[in-house]
Tab-separated table of C-alpha atoms in Angstrom:
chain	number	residue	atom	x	y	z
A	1	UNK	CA	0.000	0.000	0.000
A	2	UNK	CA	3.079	2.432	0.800
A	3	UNK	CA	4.394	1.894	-2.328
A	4	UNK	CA	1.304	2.724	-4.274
A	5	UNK	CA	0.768	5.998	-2.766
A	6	UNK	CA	4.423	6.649	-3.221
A	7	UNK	CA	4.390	5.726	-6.706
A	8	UNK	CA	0.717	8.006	-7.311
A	9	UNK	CA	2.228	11.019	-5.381
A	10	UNK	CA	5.702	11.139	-7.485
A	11	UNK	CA	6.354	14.425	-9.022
A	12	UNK	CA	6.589	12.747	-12.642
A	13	UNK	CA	3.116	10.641	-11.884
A	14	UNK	CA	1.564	13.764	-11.017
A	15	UNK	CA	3.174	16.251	-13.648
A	16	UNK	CA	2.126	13.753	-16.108
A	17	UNK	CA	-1.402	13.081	-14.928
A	18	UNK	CA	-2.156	16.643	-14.956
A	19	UNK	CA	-0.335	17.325	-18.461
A	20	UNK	CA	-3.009	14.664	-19.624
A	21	UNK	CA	-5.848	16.090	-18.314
A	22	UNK	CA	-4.599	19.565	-19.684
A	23	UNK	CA	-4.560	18.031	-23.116
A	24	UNK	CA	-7.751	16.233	-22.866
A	25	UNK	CA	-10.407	18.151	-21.126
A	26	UNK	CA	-8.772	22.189	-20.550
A	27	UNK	CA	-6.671	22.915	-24.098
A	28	UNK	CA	-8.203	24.373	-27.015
A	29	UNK	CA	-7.304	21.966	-29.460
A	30	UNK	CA	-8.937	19.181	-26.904
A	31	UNK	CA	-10.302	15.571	-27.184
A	32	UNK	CA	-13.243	17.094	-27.545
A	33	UNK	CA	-13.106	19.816	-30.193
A	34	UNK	CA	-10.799	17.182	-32.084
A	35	UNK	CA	-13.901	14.979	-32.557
A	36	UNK	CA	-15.975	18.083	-33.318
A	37	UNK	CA	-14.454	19.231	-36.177
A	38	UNK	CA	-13.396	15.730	-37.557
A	39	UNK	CA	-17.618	15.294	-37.731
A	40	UNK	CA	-17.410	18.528	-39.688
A	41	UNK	CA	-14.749	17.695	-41.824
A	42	UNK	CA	-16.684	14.469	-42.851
A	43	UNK	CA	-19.716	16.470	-43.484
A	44	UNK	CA	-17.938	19.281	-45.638
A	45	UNK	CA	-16.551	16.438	-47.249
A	46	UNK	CA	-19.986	14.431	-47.948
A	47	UNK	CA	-21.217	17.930	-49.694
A	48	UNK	CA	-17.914	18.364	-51.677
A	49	UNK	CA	-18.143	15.499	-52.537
A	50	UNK	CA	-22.308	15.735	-53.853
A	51	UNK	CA	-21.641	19.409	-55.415
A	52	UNK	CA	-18.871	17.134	-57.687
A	53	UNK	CA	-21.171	14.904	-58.577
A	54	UNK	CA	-23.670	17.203	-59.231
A	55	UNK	CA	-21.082	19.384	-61.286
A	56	UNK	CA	-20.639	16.314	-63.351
A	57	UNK	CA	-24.242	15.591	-64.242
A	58	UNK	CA	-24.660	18.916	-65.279
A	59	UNK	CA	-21.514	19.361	-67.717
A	60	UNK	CA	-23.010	16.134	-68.837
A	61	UNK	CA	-26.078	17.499	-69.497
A	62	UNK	CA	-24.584	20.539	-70.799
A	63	UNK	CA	-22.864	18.412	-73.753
A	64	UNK	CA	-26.370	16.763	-74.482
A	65	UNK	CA	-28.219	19.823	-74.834
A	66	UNK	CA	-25.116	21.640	-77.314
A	67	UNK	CA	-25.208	18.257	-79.129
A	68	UNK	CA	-28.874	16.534	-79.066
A	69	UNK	CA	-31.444	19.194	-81.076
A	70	UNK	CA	-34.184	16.795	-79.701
A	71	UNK	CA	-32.834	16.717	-76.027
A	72	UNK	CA	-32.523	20.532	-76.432
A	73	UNK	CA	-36.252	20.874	-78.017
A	74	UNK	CA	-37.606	18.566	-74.604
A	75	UNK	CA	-35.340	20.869	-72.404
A	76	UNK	CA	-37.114	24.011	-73.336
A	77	UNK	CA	-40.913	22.632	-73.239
A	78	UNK	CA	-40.205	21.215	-70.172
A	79	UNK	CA	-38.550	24.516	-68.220
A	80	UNK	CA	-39.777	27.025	-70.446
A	81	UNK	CA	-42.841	26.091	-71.494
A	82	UNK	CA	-41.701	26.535	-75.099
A	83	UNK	CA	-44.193	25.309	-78.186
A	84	UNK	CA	-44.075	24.962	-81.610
A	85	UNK	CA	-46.257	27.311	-83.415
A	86	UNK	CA	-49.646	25.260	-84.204
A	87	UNK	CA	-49.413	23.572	-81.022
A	88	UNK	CA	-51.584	24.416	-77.387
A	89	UNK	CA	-50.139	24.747	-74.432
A	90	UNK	CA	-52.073	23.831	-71.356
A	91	UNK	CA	-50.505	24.058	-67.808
A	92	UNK	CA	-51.900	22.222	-65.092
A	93	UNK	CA	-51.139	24.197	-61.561
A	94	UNK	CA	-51.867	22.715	-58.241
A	95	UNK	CA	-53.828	25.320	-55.743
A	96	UNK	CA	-51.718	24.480	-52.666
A	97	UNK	CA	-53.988	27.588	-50.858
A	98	UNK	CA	-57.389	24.653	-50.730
A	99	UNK	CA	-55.035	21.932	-49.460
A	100	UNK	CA	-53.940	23.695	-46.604
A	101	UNK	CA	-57.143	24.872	-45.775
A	102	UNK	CA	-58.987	21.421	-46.035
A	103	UNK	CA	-56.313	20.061	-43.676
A	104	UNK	CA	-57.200	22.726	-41.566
């Protein structure tokens, strides 16, 4: 028993107990914050990572549109409402307004 309290109340024991709780719990850069911003890394990562992807779908798309008339004729009926000239154009809108008031 004396030599385990001599051992826990050595000057290096102690020094290095407390230099280990500095760096874990009372420094800035500590256990804590560490696993903080490694969960934001991995999230800035995940939305790099879908803004890439999405970059690539749309240069992909870009190329189909400058090279595929047809693909570029569907394109603009389908986001601008384009038409040929003896052709109607009907637009079917959805009155959001009555749902929410017949859930209501």
């Amino acid at each position: 028993m004396k030599s385990a309290f001599r051992i826990l109340t050595n000057k290096f024991v102690i020094t290095a107990v407390a230099f280990l709780l500095l760096m874990l719990f009372f420094d800035q850069n500590d256990w804590f914050t560490q696993k903080i911003k490694e969960r934001e890394l991995e999230e800035t990562q995940q939305k790099i990572d879908f803004l890439n992807s999405e970059v690539e779908r749309m240069e992909k798309d870009l190329h189909e549109l400058n090279t595929n008339n047809e693909r570029l004729e569907q394109y603009a009926r389908e986001k601008y409402h384009e038409k040929k000239q003896d052709e109607d154009l009907y637009l079917i809108i959805k009155d959001t307004l009555s749902h929410e008031q017949t859930k209501e």
